[in-house]
Amino acid sequence: MRLRSVGARLTFWYAGILCVTLLILGGIAYILLAYTLAHDMDAALDGVAKVSAEQTRAEGRAFFPRDVDELFRHYFGFSPLNPSLELFDTRGRPGSTRPGSPAARLPLSPKALHDALRGIPTYETIDGAGPYPFRVLTMPVIKDGRVTDLVRVGISLENVFQTRRRFLWILGAVLPFGLLLASVGGWVLARRALKPVATMTQAARRISGEHLAERVQETGAGDELDRLAQTLNDMFGRLDDFLRQTRQFSADAAHELQTPLTIIKGEIEVALRSPRSPQEYQEVLASSLEEIDRISSLVAGLLLLARADRGVLRLDLKPLALPELLEEVGAQMRLLAENHGVSLDYGIVEPAAIQGDREHFRRLLLNLIDNAIKYTPAGGRVTLSLRCDGEFAHLSVSDTGMGLTEDEQKQIFHRFYRAAEARSQSGGGAGLGLSIAQSIAAVHGGRIEVESAPGQGSTFTVSLPAECNPAITASS
Ligand code: ADP
């Protein structure tokens, strides 16, 4: 049987453990009771036998205390049923017997006789004197160093058996009752302890993709359940953020793809409305091609990000000498910088090499330098530098451009994010360049950081695990 509720399982275990505990304790109590009864009985037999033997010795004839019951009560606490008191001679032949002694019919055992003749008392449990066994003590009567007689005192074990049986009855009655009480108590406790879990389960069930803003109630007790509620709430918070970002991302991607498509459609529709000259058609086709280029670069960027996210971006890792790569990309971007009226210079460039994918890395640098040129007004300056501190190469692209507020700095690496000023400027990208650069840096084990102040320019620094002063000099 499988118990599906934790409460039921707890109750079951609780009751089970209690049952075993009660059985063990009951068993120990029963053994102690039996031992105590046997011990007290032997002590009483010893007391009565000693009095009888002493009196017999003193009187020189069989002496039976008149009130044996009283004597037993004195030694035993209560008087036994049918106590036996007999006298034997040294050959084991029965002599006098206290009237009504049930054990009198039973012969003296050879061991008791043998021991008594050597002055040793013998305790025995014997059957045959009634429905219950008898406990007997055979004690020698010693006069002038000689055994003259043997006194045998016995009592029926009926009382002892009944007491033990009564104890077992009580135990048998108390055990189920105790178990029932413990089970009910355990069930109530388990339900009370697990109530917050039930509440949490209901709340968690209510929280779906549409209602991720809801939260599980925290008790504030700081206990395990409260920590569980906090953990669940943190998880829902992260899921909520993730879902919001995903929805925003899909909306942004659709929007960015729709704009060039709308332009292409509009231009083609206008062109088709009336006959055009071949040159006009050519212009429409050239403009459409430009928009298609925008779409394919956007799709290529999205694909790269998706592959990087899934960890399946294919990398052709080779040793890359960074100064040479910086030189090459700088030379490529110089014309663009000049067209913008921005100077492109080099700062400190230290030798460093990384294991990297050349094409991806070129793309990263192009994105950063392109941004620096784009967001720096004419007359400004873009500086490329490279430092190596032993373990990491730090490649910086600094500009004296529009800069970014602290809030913008936190968001610029988000996909499709563009700062307000960049948005108002014509010729801006879709807002994927930095996300792509960050992903490329990440798959190379590095990261990009930004330092910026509005109106004063920005510095983007790519830090990567690198070898400083490498043996290689060429980046190809
Ligand atoms: P975009 O294609 O818009 O340049 P990016 O992801 O490359 O997209 O950049 C995201 C945003 O970060 C830009 O829209 C711009 O607001 C800001 N940004 C990036 N580089 C710079 C820079 N060098 N100076 C100022 N703002 C920058």
Coordinates of C-alpha atoms and ligand atoms in Angstrom, one line a residue:
M1 CA 0.0 0.0 0.0
R2 CA 1.4 3.4 -1.0
L3 CA 0.3 6.3 1.2
R4 CA 0.0 9.4 -1.1
S5 CA -0.3 12.0 1.6
V6 CA 2.7 13.1 3.6
G7 CA 0.4 13.6 6.6
A8 CA -0.8 10.0 6.4
R9 CA 2.8 8.7 6.0
L10 CA 3.9 10.8 9.0
T11 CA 1.0 9.5 11.1
F12 CA 1.7 5.9 10.0
W13 CA 5.4 6.2 11.0
Y14 CA 4.6 8.0 14.2
A15 CA 2.1 5.3 15.2
G16 CA 4.4 2.5 14.1
I17 CA 7.4 3.9 16.1
L18 CA 5.2 4.5 19.1
C19 CA 3.9 0.9 18.8
V20 CA 7.4 -0.6 18.7
T21 CA 8.4 1.7 21.6
L22 CA 5.4 0.7 23.7
L23 CA 6.0 -3.0 23.0
I24 CA 9.7 -2.7 24.0
L25 CA 8.9 -0.8 27.1
G26 CA 6.0 -3.2 28.0
G27 CA 8.3 -6.1 27.5
I28 CA 11.0 -4.6 29.8
A29 CA 8.3 -3.8 32.4
Y30 CA 7.0 -7.3 32.2
I31 CA 10.4 -8.8 32.6
L32 CA 11.1 -6.5 35.6
L33 CA 7.8 -7.4 37.1
A34 CA 8.4 -11.1 36.8
Y35 CA 11.9 -10.8 38.2
T36 CA 10.7 -8.7 41.2
L37 CA 7.9 -11.1 41.9
A38 CA 10.2 -14.1 41.8
H39 CA 12.8 -12.3 43.9
D40 CA 10.3 -11.2 46.5
M41 CA 8.8 -14.7 46.7
D42 CA 12.2 -16.3 47.2
A43 CA 13.0 -13.7 49.9
A44 CA 9.6 -14.5 51.7
L45 CA 10.3 -18.3 51.4
D46 CA 13.7 -17.7 52.9
G47 CA 12.2 -15.6 55.8
V48 CA 9.6 -18.2 56.6
A49 CA 12.0 -21.1 56.2
K50 CA 14.5 -19.5 58.5
V51 CA 11.9 -18.9 61.3
S52 CA 10.6 -22.5 61.0
A53 CA 14.1 -24.0 61.0
E54 CA 15.2 -21.9 63.9
Q55 CA 12.1 -22.7 65.9
T56 CA 12.4 -26.4 65.0
R57 CA 16.1 -26.4 66.2
A58 CA 15.2 -24.6 69.4
E59 CA 12.2 -26.8 70.2
G60 CA 13.8 -30.0 69.0
R61 CA 10.6 -31.0 67.2
A62 CA 8.8 -29.8 64.1
F63 CA 7.7 -26.3 64.5
F64 CA 5.2 -24.6 62.4
P65 CA 4.6 -21.0 63.1
R66 CA 1.0 -20.6 64.1
D67 CA 0.3 -17.7 61.8
V68 CA 2.1 -18.6 58.6
D69 CA -0.1 -16.3 56.7
E70 CA 0.9 -13.4 58.9
L71 CA 4.6 -14.4 58.5
F72 CA 4.2 -14.4 54.7
R73 CA 2.4 -11.1 54.8
H74 CA 5.4 -9.8 56.8
Y75 CA 8.0 -10.9 54.2
F76 CA 6.0 -10.9 51.0
G77 CA 3.5 -8.0 51.3
F78 CA 0.5 -10.3 50.9
S79 CA -0.3 -13.8 52.1
P80 CA -0.1 -16.5 49.4
L81 CA -2.8 -19.1 48.7
N82 CA -2.2 -22.4 50.4
P83 CA 1.3 -22.1 51.8
S84 CA 3.0 -25.4 52.4
L85 CA 5.3 -26.2 55.3
E86 CA 6.8 -29.7 55.8
L87 CA 9.5 -31.4 57.8
F88 CA 11.7 -34.2 56.4
D89 CA 14.3 -36.3 58.2
T90 CA 17.9 -36.5 56.9
R91 CA 17.0 -39.4 54.7
G92 CA 14.3 -37.4 52.9
R93 CA 11.4 -39.1 54.5
P94 CA 8.4 -36.9 55.2
G95 CA 7.8 -36.0 58.8
S96 CA 5.3 -33.5 60.1
T97 CA 3.3 -31.4 57.8
R98 CA 1.4 -28.3 58.4
P99 CA -2.2 -29.2 57.9
G100 CA -3.5 -28.2 54.4
S101 CA -0.1 -28.1 52.8
P102 CA -0.7 -28.8 49.1
A103 CA 3.0 -29.6 48.3
A104 CA 3.0 -32.3 51.0
R105 CA 2.2 -34.9 48.4
L106 CA 5.4 -34.3 46.5
P107 CA 8.6 -36.1 47.4
L108 CA 11.8 -34.3 48.3
S109 CA 14.0 -34.0 45.2
P110 CA 17.4 -35.8 45.4
K111 CA 19.1 -32.5 44.7
A112 CA 17.3 -30.7 47.5
L113 CA 18.2 -33.6 49.9
H114 CA 21.8 -33.7 48.7
D115 CA 22.3 -29.9 49.1
A116 CA 20.5 -29.8 52.4
L117 CA 22.8 -32.5 53.9
R118 CA 25.7 -30.3 52.9
G119 CA 24.0 -27.3 54.7
I120 CA 22.9 -25.6 51.4
P121 CA 19.3 -24.4 51.0
T122 CA 17.7 -25.2 47.6
Y123 CA 15.1 -23.2 45.7
E124 CA 13.0 -25.2 43.2
T125 CA 9.8 -24.8 41.1
I126 CA 7.8 -28.0 41.1
D127 CA 4.7 -29.2 39.4
G128 CA 2.0 -31.6 40.5
A129 CA 0.7 -30.0 43.7
G130 CA -2.2 -28.2 42.0
P131 CA -3.2 -26.4 38.8
Y132 CA -0.2 -24.0 39.3
P133 CA 3.4 -24.9 39.9
F134 CA 4.9 -24.5 43.4
R135 CA 7.9 -22.6 44.4
V136 CA 9.7 -24.4 47.3
L137 CA 12.7 -23.8 49.4
T138 CA 14.3 -26.7 51.2
M139 CA 16.4 -25.6 54.2
P140 CA 18.5 -27.7 56.6
V141 CA 17.9 -27.5 60.4
I142 CA 21.4 -27.5 61.8
K143 CA 22.0 -28.3 65.4
D144 CA 25.5 -28.5 66.9
G145 CA 27.0 -28.4 63.4
R146 CA 24.9 -31.4 62.3
V147 CA 21.9 -31.5 60.0
T148 CA 19.0 -32.9 62.0
D149 CA 16.0 -32.1 59.9
L150 CA 14.9 -30.5 56.6
V151 CA 12.3 -27.8 56.4
R152 CA 10.5 -27.3 53.1
V153 CA 8.5 -24.2 52.6
G154 CA 6.4 -23.7 49.5
I155 CA 3.9 -21.4 48.0
S156 CA 1.8 -21.7 44.9
L157 CA 2.7 -19.5 41.9
E158 CA -1.0 -18.9 41.3
N159 CA -0.8 -15.3 42.6
V160 CA 2.4 -14.6 40.6
F161 CA 0.9 -16.0 37.4
Q162 CA -2.3 -14.1 37.9
T163 CA -0.4 -10.8 38.5
R164 CA 1.7 -11.4 35.4
R165 CA -1.4 -12.3 33.4
R166 CA -3.2 -9.2 34.6
F167 CA -0.3 -7.0 33.7
L168 CA -0.4 -8.5 30.1
W169 CA -4.1 -7.8 29.9
I170 CA -3.6 -4.2 31.0
L171 CA -0.8 -3.8 28.5
G172 CA -2.9 -5.3 25.7
A173 CA -5.8 -2.9 26.5
V174 CA -3.6 0.2 26.9
L175 CA -1.5 -0.4 23.8
P176 CA -4.3 0.0 21.2
F177 CA -5.9 2.8 23.1
G178 CA -2.5 4.6 23.3
L179 CA -1.9 3.9 19.6
L180 CA -5.3 5.3 18.6
L181 CA -4.7 8.4 20.7
A182 CA -1.2 8.8 19.2
S183 CA -2.5 8.3 15.6
V184 CA -5.3 10.9 16.0
G185 CA -2.8 13.3 17.7
G186 CA -0.2 12.6 15.0
W187 CA -2.7 13.1 12.2
V188 CA -3.9 16.5 13.7
L189 CA -0.2 17.6 14.2
A190 CA 0.9 16.5 10.7
R191 CA -2.1 18.3 9.2
R192 CA -1.4 21.5 11.1
A193 CA 2.3 21.4 10.2
L194 CA 1.6 20.7 6.6
K195 CA -1.2 23.2 6.2
P196 CA 1.1 25.9 4.8
V197 CA 2.2 23.4 2.1
A198 CA -1.4 22.8 1.1
T199 CA -1.9 26.6 0.9
M200 CA 1.3 26.9 -1.2
T201 CA 0.3 24.1 -3.5
Q202 CA -3.0 25.9 -4.2
A203 CA -1.3 29.2 -4.7
A204 CA 1.3 27.7 -7.0
R205 CA -1.4 26.0 -9.0
R206 CA -3.1 29.4 -9.5
I207 CA 0.1 30.9 -10.8
S208 CA 0.3 30.2 -14.4
G209 CA 1.9 31.9 -17.4
E210 CA -0.9 34.5 -17.3
H211 CA -0.7 35.2 -13.6
L212 CA 3.0 35.1 -12.9
A213 CA 2.7 38.3 -10.9
E214 CA 0.9 36.5 -8.1
R215 CA 3.0 35.2 -5.2
V216 CA 2.8 32.4 -2.6
Q217 CA 2.1 33.8 0.9
E218 CA 5.2 33.9 3.1
T219 CA 4.6 33.5 6.8
G220 CA 7.7 35.4 7.9
A221 CA 8.5 32.7 10.5
G222 CA 11.9 32.0 8.9
D223 CA 11.3 28.3 9.1
E224 CA 11.8 25.6 6.4
L225 CA 8.3 26.3 4.9
D226 CA 8.8 30.0 4.9
R227 CA 12.1 29.5 3.1
L228 CA 10.4 27.2 0.6
A229 CA 7.8 29.9 0.0
Q230 CA 10.6 32.5 -0.5
T231 CA 12.4 30.2 -2.9
L232 CA 9.2 29.6 -4.9
N233 CA 8.5 33.3 -5.0
D234 CA 12.1 34.0 -6.2
M235 CA 11.6 31.4 -8.9
F236 CA 8.2 32.9 -10.0
G237 CA 9.9 36.3 -10.1
R238 CA 12.7 35.0 -12.3
L239 CA 10.1 33.2 -14.5
D240 CA 8.1 36.4 -14.7
D241 CA 11.1 38.4 -15.8
F242 CA 12.1 35.8 -18.3
L243 CA 8.7 35.6 -19.8
R244 CA 8.4 39.3 -20.0
Q245 CA 11.8 39.6 -21.7
T246 CA 10.8 36.8 -24.1
R247 CA 7.6 38.5 -25.0
Q248 CA 9.3 41.8 -25.4
F249 CA 12.0 40.1 -27.5
S250 CA 9.4 38.6 -29.9
A251 CA 7.6 41.9 -30.2
D252 CA 10.8 43.7 -30.9
A253 CA 12.0 41.1 -33.4
A254 CA 8.7 41.2 -35.3
H255 CA 8.8 45.0 -35.3
E256 CA 12.3 45.2 -36.6
L257 CA 11.6 42.7 -39.3
Q258 CA 8.3 44.3 -40.3
T259 CA 9.8 47.8 -40.9
P260 CA 12.0 46.8 -43.8
L261 CA 9.3 44.5 -45.2
T262 CA 6.8 47.4 -45.1
I263 CA 9.3 49.6 -46.9
I264 CA 9.9 47.0 -49.6
K265 CA 6.2 46.4 -50.1
G266 CA 5.4 50.1 -50.3
E267 CA 8.1 50.8 -52.8
I268 CA 7.2 47.9 -55.0
E269 CA 3.5 48.8 -54.9
V270 CA 4.2 52.4 -55.9
A271 CA 6.5 51.2 -58.7
L272 CA 3.8 48.9 -60.1
R273 CA 1.1 51.5 -60.1
S274 CA 2.2 53.0 -63.4
P275 CA 4.9 52.2 -66.0
R276 CA 8.4 53.3 -65.0
S277 CA 11.6 53.8 -66.7
P278 CA 14.3 51.1 -66.4
Q279 CA 16.3 53.5 -64.1
E280 CA 13.4 54.0 -61.8
Y281 CA 12.9 50.2 -61.5
Q282 CA 16.6 49.8 -60.8
E283 CA 16.3 52.4 -58.0
V284 CA 13.4 50.5 -56.5
L285 CA 15.3 47.2 -56.7
A286 CA 18.5 48.7 -55.2
S287 CA 16.5 50.2 -52.3
S288 CA 14.7 46.8 -51.8
L289 CA 18.0 45.0 -51.8
E290 CA 19.3 47.4 -49.1
E291 CA 16.2 46.5 -46.9
I292 CA 16.7 42.8 -47.7
D293 CA 20.3 43.2 -46.5
R294 CA 19.0 44.7 -43.3
I295 CA 16.6 41.8 -42.8
S296 CA 19.3 39.2 -43.4
S297 CA 21.8 40.9 -41.1
L298 CA 19.1 41.0 -38.5
V299 CA 18.2 37.4 -39.0
A300 CA 21.9 36.4 -39.0
G301 CA 22.3 38.3 -35.7
L302 CA 19.3 36.6 -34.2
L303 CA 20.6 33.2 -35.3
L304 CA 24.0 33.9 -33.8
L305 CA 22.3 34.9 -30.4
A306 CA 20.1 31.8 -30.5
R307 CA 23.0 29.5 -31.1
A308 CA 25.1 31.2 -28.4
D309 CA 22.2 30.8 -26.0
R310 CA 21.8 27.2 -26.8
G311 CA 25.6 26.7 -26.5
V312 CA 25.9 25.5 -30.1
L313 CA 27.7 28.4 -31.7
R314 CA 30.3 26.9 -33.9
L315 CA 33.7 28.3 -33.1
D316 CA 36.9 27.9 -35.2
L317 CA 39.3 28.5 -32.3
K318 CA 42.8 29.5 -33.3
P319 CA 45.6 31.6 -31.7
L320 CA 44.8 35.2 -32.5
A321 CA 47.3 38.0 -32.0
L322 CA 45.2 40.9 -30.8
P323 CA 47.4 43.9 -31.8
E324 CA 47.4 42.7 -35.4
L325 CA 43.6 42.1 -35.4
L326 CA 43.1 45.6 -33.8
E327 CA 45.2 47.1 -36.5
E328 CA 43.3 45.3 -39.3
V329 CA 39.8 46.3 -38.0
G330 CA 40.9 49.8 -37.3
A331 CA 42.2 50.2 -40.9
Q332 CA 38.8 48.9 -42.1
M333 CA 36.9 51.4 -40.1
R334 CA 39.1 54.4 -40.7
L335 CA 37.2 55.5 -43.8
L336 CA 33.8 55.3 -42.0
A337 CA 35.3 57.4 -39.2
E338 CA 36.6 60.0 -41.6
N339 CA 33.2 60.2 -43.3
H340 CA 31.7 61.0 -39.8
G341 CA 34.4 63.6 -39.1
V342 CA 35.7 61.4 -36.2
S343 CA 39.4 60.6 -35.7
L344 CA 40.4 57.0 -35.1
D345 CA 43.6 56.5 -33.1
Y346 CA 45.5 54.0 -31.1
G347 CA 46.4 54.3 -27.4
I348 CA 48.7 51.8 -25.6
V349 CA 48.8 48.5 -27.4
E350 CA 50.5 45.7 -25.6
P351 CA 51.2 42.3 -27.1
A352 CA 48.6 39.6 -26.3
A353 CA 47.1 36.5 -27.9
I354 CA 43.9 34.6 -27.3
Q355 CA 42.4 31.4 -28.5
G356 CA 39.5 32.7 -30.5
D357 CA 37.3 32.5 -33.6
R358 CA 38.7 35.2 -35.9
E359 CA 35.4 36.0 -37.7
H360 CA 33.4 36.3 -34.6
F361 CA 36.0 38.3 -32.9
R362 CA 36.3 40.7 -35.9
R363 CA 32.5 41.1 -35.7
L364 CA 32.7 42.0 -32.0
L365 CA 35.3 44.7 -32.6
L366 CA 33.5 46.0 -35.6
N367 CA 30.3 46.4 -33.6
L368 CA 32.1 48.3 -30.8
I369 CA 34.0 50.6 -33.2
D370 CA 31.0 51.1 -35.4
N371 CA 29.0 52.2 -32.3
A372 CA 31.8 54.5 -31.1
I373 CA 31.8 56.2 -34.5
K374 CA 28.0 56.3 -34.8
Y375 CA 27.4 57.8 -31.4
T376 CA 30.3 60.4 -31.5
P377 CA 29.6 63.7 -33.1
A378 CA 31.9 65.1 -35.8
G379 CA 35.1 66.4 -34.4
G380 CA 35.2 63.7 -31.7
R381 CA 37.8 61.0 -31.2
V382 CA 37.8 57.2 -31.0
T383 CA 40.7 55.5 -29.4
L384 CA 41.6 51.8 -29.5
S385 CA 43.9 50.3 -26.9
L386 CA 45.0 47.0 -25.6
R387 CA 46.5 46.1 -22.2
C388 CA 47.5 42.7 -20.9
D389 CA 47.8 42.0 -17.1
G390 CA 49.2 38.6 -17.2
E391 CA 46.0 36.6 -17.3
F392 CA 43.6 38.8 -19.1
A393 CA 43.8 41.0 -22.2
H394 CA 41.7 44.2 -21.9
L395 CA 40.7 45.6 -25.3
S396 CA 39.2 49.1 -25.0
V397 CA 37.2 51.2 -27.5
S398 CA 36.9 54.8 -26.1
D399 CA 35.0 57.6 -27.6
T400 CA 34.3 61.2 -26.8
G401 CA 30.7 60.8 -27.9
M402 CA 27.2 61.3 -26.4
G403 CA 27.8 58.9 -23.5
L404 CA 25.2 57.0 -21.5
T405 CA 23.4 57.5 -18.2
E406 CA 23.8 54.8 -15.5
D407 CA 20.4 53.5 -16.2
E408 CA 21.1 53.2 -19.9
Q409 CA 24.4 51.4 -19.1
K410 CA 22.5 48.7 -17.4
Q411 CA 20.3 48.1 -20.4
I412 CA 22.4 48.5 -23.4
F413 CA 23.3 44.8 -23.5
H414 CA 19.6 43.8 -23.6
R415 CA 18.4 42.7 -27.0
F416 CA 16.8 45.5 -29.2
Y417 CA 17.5 48.1 -26.5
R418 CA 18.5 51.5 -27.9
A419 CA 19.0 54.6 -25.7
A420 CA 16.6 57.5 -26.3
E421 CA 19.3 59.6 -28.0
A422 CA 20.3 56.8 -30.3
R423 CA 16.7 56.3 -31.2
S424 CA 16.3 59.9 -32.3
Q425 CA 19.4 59.6 -34.4
S426 CA 19.1 58.4 -38.0
G427 CA 21.3 55.5 -39.1
G428 CA 21.1 53.6 -35.8
G429 CA 21.0 49.8 -35.8
A430 CA 18.3 47.5 -34.4
G431 CA 19.9 47.3 -30.9
L432 CA 21.4 43.9 -31.3
G433 CA 25.1 44.9 -31.8
L434 CA 26.1 44.9 -28.2
S435 CA 24.1 41.8 -27.3
I436 CA 26.0 40.0 -30.1
A437 CA 29.3 41.4 -28.9
Q438 CA 28.6 40.3 -25.4
S439 CA 27.6 36.8 -26.5
I440 CA 30.8 36.4 -28.5
A441 CA 32.9 37.6 -25.6
A442 CA 31.1 35.2 -23.3
V443 CA 31.7 32.1 -25.6
H444 CA 35.4 33.1 -25.5
G445 CA 35.3 33.1 -21.7
G446 CA 35.3 36.9 -21.4
R447 CA 32.9 39.8 -20.8
I448 CA 32.3 43.4 -21.9
E449 CA 32.1 46.3 -19.4
V450 CA 31.2 49.9 -20.0
E451 CA 32.3 53.1 -18.4
S452 CA 30.4 56.2 -19.5
A453 CA 29.1 59.6 -18.6
P454 CA 26.4 61.5 -20.6
G455 CA 28.0 64.0 -22.9
Q456 CA 31.6 62.9 -22.1
G457 CA 31.9 59.7 -24.0
S458 CA 32.1 56.0 -23.3
T459 CA 34.7 53.3 -23.0
F460 CA 33.8 49.7 -23.8
T461 CA 36.3 47.2 -22.5
V462 CA 36.4 43.5 -23.6
S463 CA 38.3 41.4 -21.0
L464 CA 39.4 37.9 -22.2
P465 CA 41.7 35.2 -20.9
A466 CA 44.9 35.7 -22.9
E467 CA 48.5 35.1 -23.1
C468 CA 50.6 38.3 -22.7
N469 CA 53.8 38.6 -24.8
P470 CA 53.0 35.5 -26.9
A471 CA 55.3 33.9 -29.3
I472 CA 52.9 34.4 -32.2
T473 CA 52.9 37.7 -34.0
A474 CA 50.5 37.1 -36.9
S475 CA 46.7 37.0 -36.3
S476 CA 45.9 34.7 -39.3
Ligands
ADP1 P1 22.6 49.7 -32.1 O1 22.5 48.8 -33.3 O2 21.4 50.5 -31.8 O3 23.9 50.4 -32.1 P2 23.8 48.2 -30.0 O4 23.3 47.0 -29.3 O5 25.1 48.2 -30.7 O6 22.6 48.6 -31.0 O7 23.8 49.4 -29.0 C1 22.6 49.5 -28.1 C2 22.5 50.9 -27.7 O8 23.6 51.3 -26.8 C3 22.6 51.9 -28.8 O9 21.3 52.1 -29.4 C4 23.0 53.1 -28.0 O10 21.9 53.8 -27.4 C5 23.9 52.6 -27.0 N1 25.4 52.7 -27.3 C6 26.1 51.7 -27.8 N2 27.4 52.1 -28.0 C7 27.4 53.4 -27.6 C8 28.5 54.4 -27.6 N3 29.7 54.1 -27.9 N4 28.1 55.6 -27.1 C9 26.9 55.9 -26.7 N5 25.8 55.0 -26.7 C10 26.1 53.8 -27.2

